[in-house]
Amino acid sequence: MNRKNKPFESSWTLARVLLASAALLVSGAGYADSSSPASDQTDVTLGLGVGFTPRYMGANNYRSVVLPMLSIQRGVLFADSTRGIGLQWKSSTGLSASAAINYDLGRSDKNTSSRYGSNALKGMGAVEGATVADFTLGQELLPWLSVSGEAELRMAGEHRGNRYRLGFEGIAFHSDTDTVALDLDAHAGDGRYNQTYFGVSDEQSRLSPFAAFRADSGIYAYSAALNWLHTFDAHWSTAVSLTATHYTDQARGSSLVANDAEAMGMAALNYTF
């Protein structure tokens, strides 16, 4: 872990981004088209995933995770263990939108298997959980290329601010059994969000080994994710996701961040009823 007088190196990762991508692949997803007769059908997918992720955004040590997954979708309604509970819609012109209520688990100042956290954060205090509203809007530009934006807004709980994402998804390969997609995203936060996860107050600096740092609003990271979905039959499928993330100058000045770039990955086995 960096000391107060050690120059900061950067890295960023967000497991929920990876997990949400995997969950979408897991369910085979798509958004419900309101004109589709299949909108009255209920789809249920169970999955079990394993992966590796940094202990918190900016950590230089990793942990392994085991993640049970559940996705239920009926028409425009969905309930998902990673995306929350909400509505999703897609038009015949490729315009899509969704709105969901979810929960951000925050960050612990101890090693934990259930959420981000590390013993190295002793003195920083815990970031408690927060209820969030998540809104996405996307547009298919070409049959193999789409653009999307996301806003995750804090509603209750920890005053952790809001985060935003803008990105492109391209289908690199598609067949009857396999789909390979590449995601390129920019991640941003308002001043409170960036300060919560990258900033160090004077009091925190006094109690921990980290130098004081004031984080401003703006883009704090760029990421690239490679997602592969393989379908065995109408019920069984596997999903694999690898994500590489690079911090911008917005977060690089913080002694909480230990590497300029980092990677995370996950694989899941899924059954759709």
mmCIF file with all atom_site columns, N, CA, C and O in Angstrom, residues 155-199:
data_model
loop_
_atom_site.group_PDB
_atom_site.id
_atom_site.type_symbol
_atom_site.label_atom_id
_atom_site.label_alt_id
_atom_site.label_comp_id
_atom_site.label_asym_id
_atom_site.label_entity_id
_atom_site.label_seq_id
_atom_site.pdbx_PDB_ins_code
_atom_site.Cartn_x
_atom_site.Cartn_y
_atom_site.Cartn_z
_atom_site.occupancy
_atom_site.B_iso_or_equiv
_atom_site.pdbx_formal_charge
_atom_site.auth_seq_id
_atom_site.auth_comp_id
_atom_site.auth_asym_id
_atom_site.auth_atom_id
_atom_site.pdbx_PDB_model_num
ATOM 1   N N  . MET A 1 155 ? -30.031 7.619   -4.189  1.00 0.00 ? 155 MET A N  1
ATOM 2   C CA . MET A 1 155 ? -31.367 7.965   -3.701  1.00 0.00 ? 155 MET A CA 1
ATOM 3   C C  . MET A 1 155 ? -31.427 8.020   -2.177  1.00 0.00 ? 155 MET A C  1
ATOM 4   O O  . MET A 1 155 ? -32.076 8.898   -1.619  1.00 0.00 ? 155 MET A O  1
ATOM 5   N N  . ALA A 1 156 ? -30.793 7.072   -1.501  1.00 0.00 ? 156 ALA A N  1
ATOM 6   C CA . ALA A 1 156 ? -30.856 7.003   -0.043  1.00 0.00 ? 156 ALA A CA 1
ATOM 7   C C  . ALA A 1 156 ? -29.612 6.305   0.470   1.00 0.00 ? 156 ALA A C  1
ATOM 8   O O  . ALA A 1 156 ? -28.896 5.650   -0.284  1.00 0.00 ? 156 ALA A O  1
ATOM 9   N N  . GLY A 1 157 ? -29.346 6.435   1.776   1.00 0.00 ? 157 GLY A N  1
ATOM 10  C CA . GLY A 1 157 ? -28.179 5.800   2.360   1.00 0.00 ? 157 GLY A CA 1
ATOM 11  C C  . GLY A 1 157 ? -26.969 6.705   2.280   1.00 0.00 ? 157 GLY A C  1
ATOM 12  O O  . GLY A 1 157 ? -27.075 7.939   2.378   1.00 0.00 ? 157 GLY A O  1
ATOM 13  N N  . GLU A 1 158 ? -25.804 6.110   2.107   1.00 0.00 ? 158 GLU A N  1
ATOM 14  C CA . GLU A 1 158 ? -24.545 6.848   2.040   1.00 0.00 ? 158 GLU A CA 1
ATOM 15  C C  . GLU A 1 158 ? -24.604 7.963   0.985   1.00 0.00 ? 158 GLU A C  1
ATOM 16  O O  . GLU A 1 158 ? -25.042 7.752   -0.145  1.00 0.00 ? 158 GLU A O  1
ATOM 17  N N  . HIS A 1 159 ? -24.151 9.146   1.362   1.00 0.00 ? 159 HIS A N  1
ATOM 18  C CA . HIS A 1 159 ? -24.117 10.272  0.420   1.00 0.00 ? 159 HIS A CA 1
ATOM 19  C C  . HIS A 1 159 ? -22.871 10.147  -0.455  1.00 0.00 ? 159 HIS A C  1
ATOM 20  O O  . HIS A 1 159 ? -21.913 10.901  -0.323  1.00 0.00 ? 159 HIS A O  1
ATOM 21  N N  . ARG A 1 160 ? -22.895 9.175   -1.373  1.00 0.00 ? 160 ARG A N  1
ATOM 22  C CA . ARG A 1 160 ? -21.714 8.849   -2.156  1.00 0.00 ? 160 ARG A CA 1
ATOM 23  C C  . ARG A 1 160 ? -21.702 9.496   -3.522  1.00 0.00 ? 160 ARG A C  1
ATOM 24  O O  . ARG A 1 160 ? -20.800 9.260   -4.327  1.00 0.00 ? 160 ARG A O  1
ATOM 25  N N  . GLY A 1 161 ? -22.687 10.308  -3.839  1.00 0.00 ? 161 GLY A N  1
ATOM 26  C CA . GLY A 1 161 ? -22.707 10.997  -5.117  1.00 0.00 ? 161 GLY A CA 1
ATOM 27  C C  . GLY A 1 161 ? -23.215 10.116  -6.246  1.00 0.00 ? 161 GLY A C  1
ATOM 28  O O  . GLY A 1 161 ? -23.756 9.027   -6.029  1.00 0.00 ? 161 GLY A O  1
ATOM 29  N N  . ASN A 1 162 ? -22.998 10.556  -7.478  1.00 0.00 ? 162 ASN A N  1
ATOM 30  C CA . ASN A 1 162 ? -23.522 9.889   -8.666  1.00 0.00 ? 162 ASN A CA 1
ATOM 31  C C  . ASN A 1 162 ? -22.397 9.535   -9.628  1.00 0.00 ? 162 ASN A C  1
ATOM 32  O O  . ASN A 1 162 ? -21.405 10.250  -9.734  1.00 0.00 ? 162 ASN A O  1
ATOM 33  N N  . ARG A 1 163 ? -22.594 8.427   -10.341 1.00 0.00 ? 163 ARG A N  1
ATOM 34  C CA . ARG A 1 163 ? -21.603 8.042   -11.356 1.00 0.00 ? 163 ARG A CA 1
ATOM 35  C C  . ARG A 1 163 ? -22.278 7.929   -12.716 1.00 0.00 ? 163 ARG A C  1
ATOM 36  O O  . ARG A 1 163 ? -23.497 7.719   -12.821 1.00 0.00 ? 163 ARG A O  1
ATOM 37  N N  . TYR A 1 164 ? -21.465 8.044   -13.778 1.00 0.00 ? 164 TYR A N  1
ATOM 38  C CA . TYR A 1 164 ? -21.972 8.056   -15.145 1.00 0.00 ? 164 TYR A CA 1
ATOM 39  C C  . TYR A 1 164 ? -21.050 7.225   -16.043 1.00 0.00 ? 164 TYR A C  1
ATOM 40  O O  . TYR A 1 164 ? -19.864 7.049   -15.749 1.00 0.00 ? 164 TYR A O  1
ATOM 41  N N  . ARG A 1 165 ? -21.630 6.733   -17.145 1.00 0.00 ? 165 ARG A N  1
ATOM 42  C CA . ARG A 1 165 ? -20.843 5.941   -18.109 1.00 0.00 ? 165 ARG A CA 1
ATOM 43  C C  . ARG A 1 165 ? -21.332 6.250   -19.518 1.00 0.00 ? 165 ARG A C  1
ATOM 44  O O  . ARG A 1 165 ? -22.529 6.413   -19.761 1.00 0.00 ? 165 ARG A O  1
ATOM 45  N N  . LEU A 1 166 ? -20.403 6.307   -20.449 1.00 0.00 ? 166 LEU A N  1
ATOM 46  C CA . LEU A 1 166 ? -20.718 6.451   -21.866 1.00 0.00 ? 166 LEU A CA 1
ATOM 47  C C  . LEU A 1 166 ? -19.821 5.490   -22.635 1.00 0.00 ? 166 LEU A C  1
ATOM 48  O O  . LEU A 1 166 ? -18.608 5.454   -22.394 1.00 0.00 ? 166 LEU A O  1
ATOM 49  N N  . GLY A 1 167 ? -20.413 4.688   -23.543 1.00 0.00 ? 167 GLY A N  1
ATOM 50  C CA . GLY A 1 167 ? -19.573 3.712   -24.213 1.00 0.00 ? 167 GLY A CA 1
ATOM 51  C C  . GLY A 1 167 ? -20.171 3.152   -25.486 1.00 0.00 ? 167 GLY A C  1
ATOM 52  O O  . GLY A 1 167 ? -21.310 3.432   -25.864 1.00 0.00 ? 167 GLY A O  1
ATOM 53  N N  . PHE A 1 168 ? -19.356 2.337   -26.149 1.00 0.00 ? 168 PHE A N  1
ATOM 54  C CA . PHE A 1 168 ? -19.730 1.653   -27.384 1.00 0.00 ? 168 PHE A CA 1
ATOM 55  C C  . PHE A 1 168 ? -19.598 0.151   -27.184 1.00 0.00 ? 168 PHE A C  1
ATOM 56  O O  . PHE A 1 168 ? -18.706 -0.324  -26.482 1.00 0.00 ? 168 PHE A O  1
ATOM 57  N N  . GLU A 1 169 ? -20.505 -0.608  -27.821 1.00 0.00 ? 169 GLU A N  1
ATOM 58  C CA . GLU A 1 169 ? -20.404 -2.066  -27.836 1.00 0.00 ? 169 GLU A CA 1
ATOM 59  C C  . GLU A 1 169 ? -20.403 -2.535  -29.282 1.00 0.00 ? 169 GLU A C  1
ATOM 60  O O  . GLU A 1 169 ? -21.285 -2.168  -30.063 1.00 0.00 ? 169 GLU A O  1
ATOM 61  N N  . GLY A 1 170 ? -19.401 -3.339  -29.622 1.00 0.00 ? 170 GLY A N  1
ATOM 62  C CA . GLY A 1 170 ? -19.315 -3.890  -30.963 1.00 0.00 ? 170 GLY A CA 1
ATOM 63  C C  . GLY A 1 170 ? -19.338 -5.403  -30.931 1.00 0.00 ? 170 GLY A C  1
ATOM 64  O O  . GLY A 1 170 ? -18.724 -6.034  -30.063 1.00 0.00 ? 170 GLY A O  1
ATOM 65  N N  . ILE A 1 171 ? -20.083 -6.008  -31.856 1.00 0.00 ? 171 ILE A N  1
ATOM 66  C CA . ILE A 1 171 ? -20.121 -7.466  -31.980 1.00 0.00 ? 171 ILE A CA 1
ATOM 67  C C  . ILE A 1 171 ? -18.996 -7.883  -32.909 1.00 0.00 ? 171 ILE A C  1
ATOM 68  O O  . ILE A 1 171 ? -19.018 -7.604  -34.109 1.00 0.00 ? 171 ILE A O  1
ATOM 69  N N  . ALA A 1 172 ? -17.976 -8.532  -32.351 1.00 0.00 ? 172 ALA A N  1
ATOM 70  C CA . ALA A 1 172 ? -16.826 -8.949  -33.142 1.00 0.00 ? 172 ALA A CA 1
ATOM 71  C C  . ALA A 1 172 ? -17.089 -10.246 -33.897 1.00 0.00 ? 172 ALA A C  1
ATOM 72  O O  . ALA A 1 172 ? -16.548 -10.459 -34.989 1.00 0.00 ? 172 ALA A O  1
ATOM 73  N N  . PHE A 1 173 ? -17.923 -11.103 -33.312 1.00 0.00 ? 173 PHE A N  1
ATOM 74  C CA . PHE A 1 173 ? -18.219 -12.400 -33.940 1.00 0.00 ? 173 PHE A CA 1
ATOM 75  C C  . PHE A 1 173 ? -19.568 -12.885 -33.447 1.00 0.00 ? 173 PHE A C  1
ATOM 76  O O  . PHE A 1 173 ? -19.906 -12.730 -32.273 1.00 0.00 ? 173 PHE A O  1
ATOM 77  N N  . HIS A 1 174 ? -20.343 -13.471 -34.356 1.00 0.00 ? 174 HIS A N  1
ATOM 78  C CA . HIS A 1 174 ? -21.637 -14.020 -33.958 1.00 0.00 ? 174 HIS A CA 1
ATOM 79  C C  . HIS A 1 174 ? -21.959 -15.238 -34.803 1.00 0.00 ? 174 HIS A C  1
ATOM 80  O O  . HIS A 1 174 ? -21.803 -15.225 -36.029 1.00 0.00 ? 174 HIS A O  1
ATOM 81  N N  . SER A 1 175 ? -22.398 -16.317 -34.137 1.00 0.00 ? 175 SER A N  1
ATOM 82  C CA . SER A 1 175 ? -22.846 -17.527 -34.817 1.00 0.00 ? 175 SER A CA 1
ATOM 83  C C  . SER A 1 175 ? -24.027 -18.085 -34.043 1.00 0.00 ? 175 SER A C  1
ATOM 84  O O  . SER A 1 175 ? -24.499 -17.479 -33.075 1.00 0.00 ? 175 SER A O  1
ATOM 85  N N  . ASP A 1 176 ? -24.501 -19.254 -34.435 1.00 0.00 ? 176 ASP A N  1
ATOM 86  C CA . ASP A 1 176 ? -25.631 -19.864 -33.744 1.00 0.00 ? 176 ASP A CA 1
ATOM 87  C C  . ASP A 1 176 ? -25.312 -20.210 -32.296 1.00 0.00 ? 176 ASP A C  1
ATOM 88  O O  . ASP A 1 176 ? -26.211 -20.285 -31.454 1.00 0.00 ? 176 ASP A O  1
ATOM 89  N N  . THR A 1 177 ? -24.043 -20.439 -31.999 1.00 0.00 ? 177 THR A N  1
ATOM 90  C CA . THR A 1 177 ? -23.662 -20.875 -30.649 1.00 0.00 ? 177 THR A CA 1
ATOM 91  C C  . THR A 1 177 ? -22.762 -19.898 -29.907 1.00 0.00 ? 177 THR A C  1
ATOM 92  O O  . THR A 1 177 ? -22.604 -20.021 -28.689 1.00 0.00 ? 177 THR A O  1
ATOM 93  N N  . ASP A 1 178 ? -22.166 -18.942 -30.583 1.00 0.00 ? 178 ASP A N  1
ATOM 94  C CA . ASP A 1 178 ? -21.185 -18.065 -29.944 1.00 0.00 ? 178 ASP A CA 1
ATOM 95  C C  . ASP A 1 178 ? -21.396 -16.609 -30.322 1.00 0.00 ? 178 ASP A C  1
ATOM 96  O O  . ASP A 1 178 ? -21.710 -16.287 -31.479 1.00 0.00 ? 178 ASP A O  1
ATOM 97  N N  . THR A 1 179 ? -21.191 -15.737 -29.339 1.00 0.00 ? 179 THR A N  1
ATOM 98  C CA . THR A 1 179 ? -21.183 -14.298 -29.565 1.00 0.00 ? 179 THR A CA 1
ATOM 99  C C  . THR A 1 179 ? -20.002 -13.701 -28.803 1.00 0.00 ? 179 THR A C  1
ATOM 100 O O  . THR A 1 179 ? -19.837 -13.956 -27.604 1.00 0.00 ? 179 THR A O  1
ATOM 101 N N  . VAL A 1 180 ? -19.191 -12.932 -29.510 1.00 0.00 ? 180 VAL A N  1
ATOM 102 C CA . VAL A 1 180 ? -18.046 -12.242 -28.908 1.00 0.00 ? 180 VAL A CA 1
ATOM 103 C C  . VAL A 1 180 ? -18.260 -10.745 -29.092 1.00 0.00 ? 180 VAL A C  1
ATOM 104 O O  . VAL A 1 180 ? -18.463 -10.276 -30.213 1.00 0.00 ? 180 VAL A O  1
ATOM 105 N N  . ALA A 1 181 ? -18.233 -9.991  -27.980 1.00 0.00 ? 181 ALA A N  1
ATOM 106 C CA . ALA A 1 181 ? -18.492 -8.552  -28.026 1.00 0.00 ? 181 ALA A CA 1
ATOM 107 C C  . ALA A 1 181 ? -17.381 -7.803  -27.311 1.00 0.00 ? 181 ALA A C  1
ATOM 108 O O  . ALA A 1 181 ? -16.775 -8.295  -26.346 1.00 0.00 ? 181 ALA A O  1
ATOM 109 N N  . LEU A 1 182 ? -17.121 -6.589  -27.784 1.00 0.00 ? 182 LEU A N  1
ATOM 110 C CA . LEU A 1 182 ? -16.118 -5.715  -27.180 1.00 0.00 ? 182 LEU A CA 1
ATOM 111 C C  . LEU A 1 182 ? -16.791 -4.431  -26.714 1.00 0.00 ? 182 LEU A C  1
ATOM 112 O O  . LEU A 1 182 ? -17.491 -3.777  -27.492 1.00 0.00 ? 182 LEU A O  1
ATOM 113 N N  . ASP A 1 183 ? -16.595 -4.079  -25.448 1.00 0.00 ? 183 ASP A N  1
ATOM 114 C CA . ASP A 1 183 ? -17.138 -2.849  -24.875 1.00 0.00 ? 183 ASP A CA 1
ATOM 115 C C  . ASP A 1 183 ? -16.010 -1.866  -24.612 1.00 0.00 ? 183 ASP A C  1
ATOM 116 O O  . ASP A 1 183 ? -14.972 -2.235  -24.032 1.00 0.00 ? 183 ASP A O  1
ATOM 117 N N  . LEU A 1 184 ? -16.199 -0.600  -25.000 1.00 0.00 ? 184 LEU A N  1
ATOM 118 C CA . LEU A 1 184 ? -15.266 0.479   -24.690 1.00 0.00 ? 184 LEU A CA 1
ATOM 119 C C  . LEU A 1 184 ? -16.050 1.563   -23.961 1.00 0.00 ? 184 LEU A C  1
ATOM 120 O O  . LEU A 1 184 ? -17.038 2.082   -24.494 1.00 0.00 ? 184 LEU A O  1
ATOM 121 N N  . ASP A 1 185 ? -15.638 1.916   -22.741 1.00 0.00 ? 185 ASP A N  1
ATOM 122 C CA . ASP A 1 185 ? -16.421 2.820   -21.901 1.00 0.00 ? 185 ASP A CA 1
ATOM 123 C C  . ASP A 1 185 ? -15.559 3.887   -21.252 1.00 0.00 ? 185 ASP A C  1
ATOM 124 O O  . ASP A 1 185 ? -14.382 3.649   -20.913 1.00 0.00 ? 185 ASP A O  1
ATOM 125 N N  . ALA A 1 186 ? -16.162 5.045   -21.041 1.00 0.00 ? 186 ALA A N  1
ATOM 126 C CA . ALA A 1 186 ? -15.597 6.110   -20.212 1.00 0.00 ? 186 ALA A CA 1
ATOM 127 C C  . ALA A 1 186 ? -16.446 6.208   -18.951 1.00 0.00 ? 186 ALA A C  1
ATOM 128 O O  . ALA A 1 186 ? -17.682 6.190   -19.021 1.00 0.00 ? 186 ALA A O  1
ATOM 129 N N  . HIS A 1 187 ? -15.796 6.320   -17.784 1.00 0.00 ? 187 HIS A N  1
ATOM 130 C CA . HIS A 1 187 ? -16.488 6.342   -16.497 1.00 0.00 ? 187 HIS A CA 1
ATOM 131 C C  . HIS A 1 187 ? -16.231 7.674   -15.805 1.00 0.00 ? 187 HIS A C  1
ATOM 132 O O  . HIS A 1 187 ? -15.084 8.129   -15.722 1.00 0.00 ? 187 HIS A O  1
ATOM 133 N N  . ALA A 1 188 ? -17.287 8.295   -15.306 1.00 0.00 ? 188 ALA A N  1
ATOM 134 C CA . ALA A 1 188 ? -17.172 9.603   -14.672 1.00 0.00 ? 188 ALA A CA 1
ATOM 135 C C  . ALA A 1 188 ? -17.981 9.639   -13.386 1.00 0.00 ? 188 ALA A C  1
ATOM 136 O O  . ALA A 1 188 ? -18.898 8.833   -13.181 1.00 0.00 ? 188 ALA A O  1
ATOM 137 N N  . GLY A 1 189 ? -17.650 10.571  -12.531 1.00 0.00 ? 189 GLY A N  1
ATOM 138 C CA . GLY A 1 189 ? -18.388 10.770  -11.300 1.00 0.00 ? 189 GLY A CA 1
ATOM 139 C C  . GLY A 1 189 ? -18.509 12.247  -10.992 1.00 0.00 ? 189 GLY A C  1
ATOM 140 O O  . GLY A 1 189 ? -17.702 13.061  -11.462 1.00 0.00 ? 189 GLY A O  1
ATOM 141 N N  . ASP A 1 190 ? -19.522 12.609  -10.210 1.00 0.00 ? 190 ASP A N  1
ATOM 142 C CA . ASP A 1 190 ? -19.572 13.983  -9.740  1.00 0.00 ? 190 ASP A CA 1
ATOM 143 C C  . ASP A 1 190 ? -18.544 14.158  -8.625  1.00 0.00 ? 190 ASP A C  1
ATOM 144 O O  . ASP A 1 190 ? -17.847 13.212  -8.243  1.00 0.00 ? 190 ASP A O  1
ATOM 145 N N  . GLY A 1 191 ? -18.421 15.370  -8.104  1.00 0.00 ? 191 GLY A N  1
ATOM 146 C CA . GLY A 1 191 ? -17.390 15.628  -7.114  1.00 0.00 ? 191 GLY A CA 1
ATOM 147 C C  . GLY A 1 191 ? -17.508 14.759  -5.877  1.00 0.00 ? 191 GLY A C  1
ATOM 148 O O  . GLY A 1 191 ? -16.508 14.263  -5.350  1.00 0.00 ? 191 GLY A O  1
ATOM 149 N N  . ARG A 1 192 ? -18.739 14.536  -5.413  1.00 0.00 ? 192 ARG A N  1
ATOM 150 C CA . ARG A 1 192 ? -18.921 13.735  -4.201  1.00 0.00 ? 192 ARG A CA 1
ATOM 151 C C  . ARG A 1 192 ? -18.562 12.268  -4.438  1.00 0.00 ? 192 ARG A C  1
ATOM 152 O O  . ARG A 1 192 ? -17.944 11.625  -3.584  1.00 0.00 ? 192 ARG A O  1
ATOM 153 N N  . TYR A 1 193 ? -18.950 11.728  -5.597  1.00 0.00 ? 193 TYR A N  1
ATOM 154 C CA . TYR A 1 193 ? -18.638 10.332  -5.881  1.00 0.00 ? 193 TYR A CA 1
ATOM 155 C C  . TYR A 1 193 ? -17.122 10.127  -5.964  1.00 0.00 ? 193 TYR A C  1
ATOM 156 O O  . TYR A 1 193 ? -16.571 9.208   -5.351  1.00 0.00 ? 193 TYR A O  1
ATOM 157 N N  . ASN A 1 194 ? -16.454 10.973  -6.738  1.00 0.00 ? 194 ASN A N  1
ATOM 158 C CA . ASN A 1 194 ? -15.004 10.826  -6.886  1.00 0.00 ? 194 ASN A CA 1
ATOM 159 C C  . ASN A 1 194 ? -14.280 11.028  -5.559  1.00 0.00 ? 194 ASN A C  1
ATOM 160 O O  . ASN A 1 194 ? -13.291 10.339  -5.267  1.00 0.00 ? 194 ASN A O  1
ATOM 161 N N  . GLN A 1 195 ? -14.770 11.960  -4.731  1.00 0.00 ? 195 GLN A N  1
ATOM 162 C CA . GLN A 1 195 ? -14.146 12.167  -3.430  1.00 0.00 ? 195 GLN A CA 1
ATOM 163 C C  . GLN A 1 195 ? -14.377 10.971  -2.518  1.00 0.00 ? 195 GLN A C  1
ATOM 164 O O  . GLN A 1 195 ? -13.486 10.566  -1.760  1.00 0.00 ? 195 GLN A O  1
ATOM 165 N N  . THR A 1 196 ? -15.573 10.359  -2.596  1.00 0.00 ? 196 THR A N  1
ATOM 166 C CA . THR A 1 196 ? -15.883 9.211   -1.745  1.00 0.00 ? 196 THR A CA 1
ATOM 167 C C  . THR A 1 196 ? -14.952 8.042   -2.014  1.00 0.00 ? 196 THR A C  1
ATOM 168 O O  . THR A 1 196 ? -14.458 7.394   -1.078  1.00 0.00 ? 196 THR A O  1
ATOM 169 N N  . TYR A 1 197 ? -14.690 7.747   -3.294  1.00 0.00 ? 197 TYR A N  1
ATOM 170 C CA . TYR A 1 197 ? -13.933 6.543   -3.630  1.00 0.00 ? 197 TYR A CA 1
ATOM 171 C C  . TYR A 1 197 ? -12.465 6.795   -3.968  1.00 0.00 ? 197 TYR A C  1
ATOM 172 O O  . TYR A 1 197 ? -11.667 5.850   -3.962  1.00 0.00 ? 197 TYR A O  1
ATOM 173 N N  . PHE A 1 198 ? -12.075 8.034   -4.229  1.00 0.00 ? 198 PHE A N  1
ATOM 174 C CA . PHE A 1 198 ? -10.678 8.327   -4.565  1.00 0.00 ? 198 PHE A CA 1
ATOM 175 C C  . PHE A 1 198 ? -10.063 9.396   -3.671  1.00 0.00 ? 198 PHE A C  1
ATOM 176 O O  . PHE A 1 198 ? -8.848  9.513   -3.606  1.00 0.00 ? 198 PHE A O  1
ATOM 177 N N  . GLY A 1 199 ? -10.884 10.196  -3.002  1.00 0.00 ? 199 GLY A N  1
ATOM 178 C CA . GLY A 1 199 ? -10.372 11.282  -2.185  1.00 0.00 ? 199 GLY A CA 1
ATOM 179 C C  . GLY A 1 199 ? -9.932  10.832  -0.803  1.00 0.00 ? 199 GLY A C  1
ATOM 180 O O  . GLY A 1 199 ? -10.338 9.779   -0.306  1.00 0.00 ? 199 GLY A O  1
#
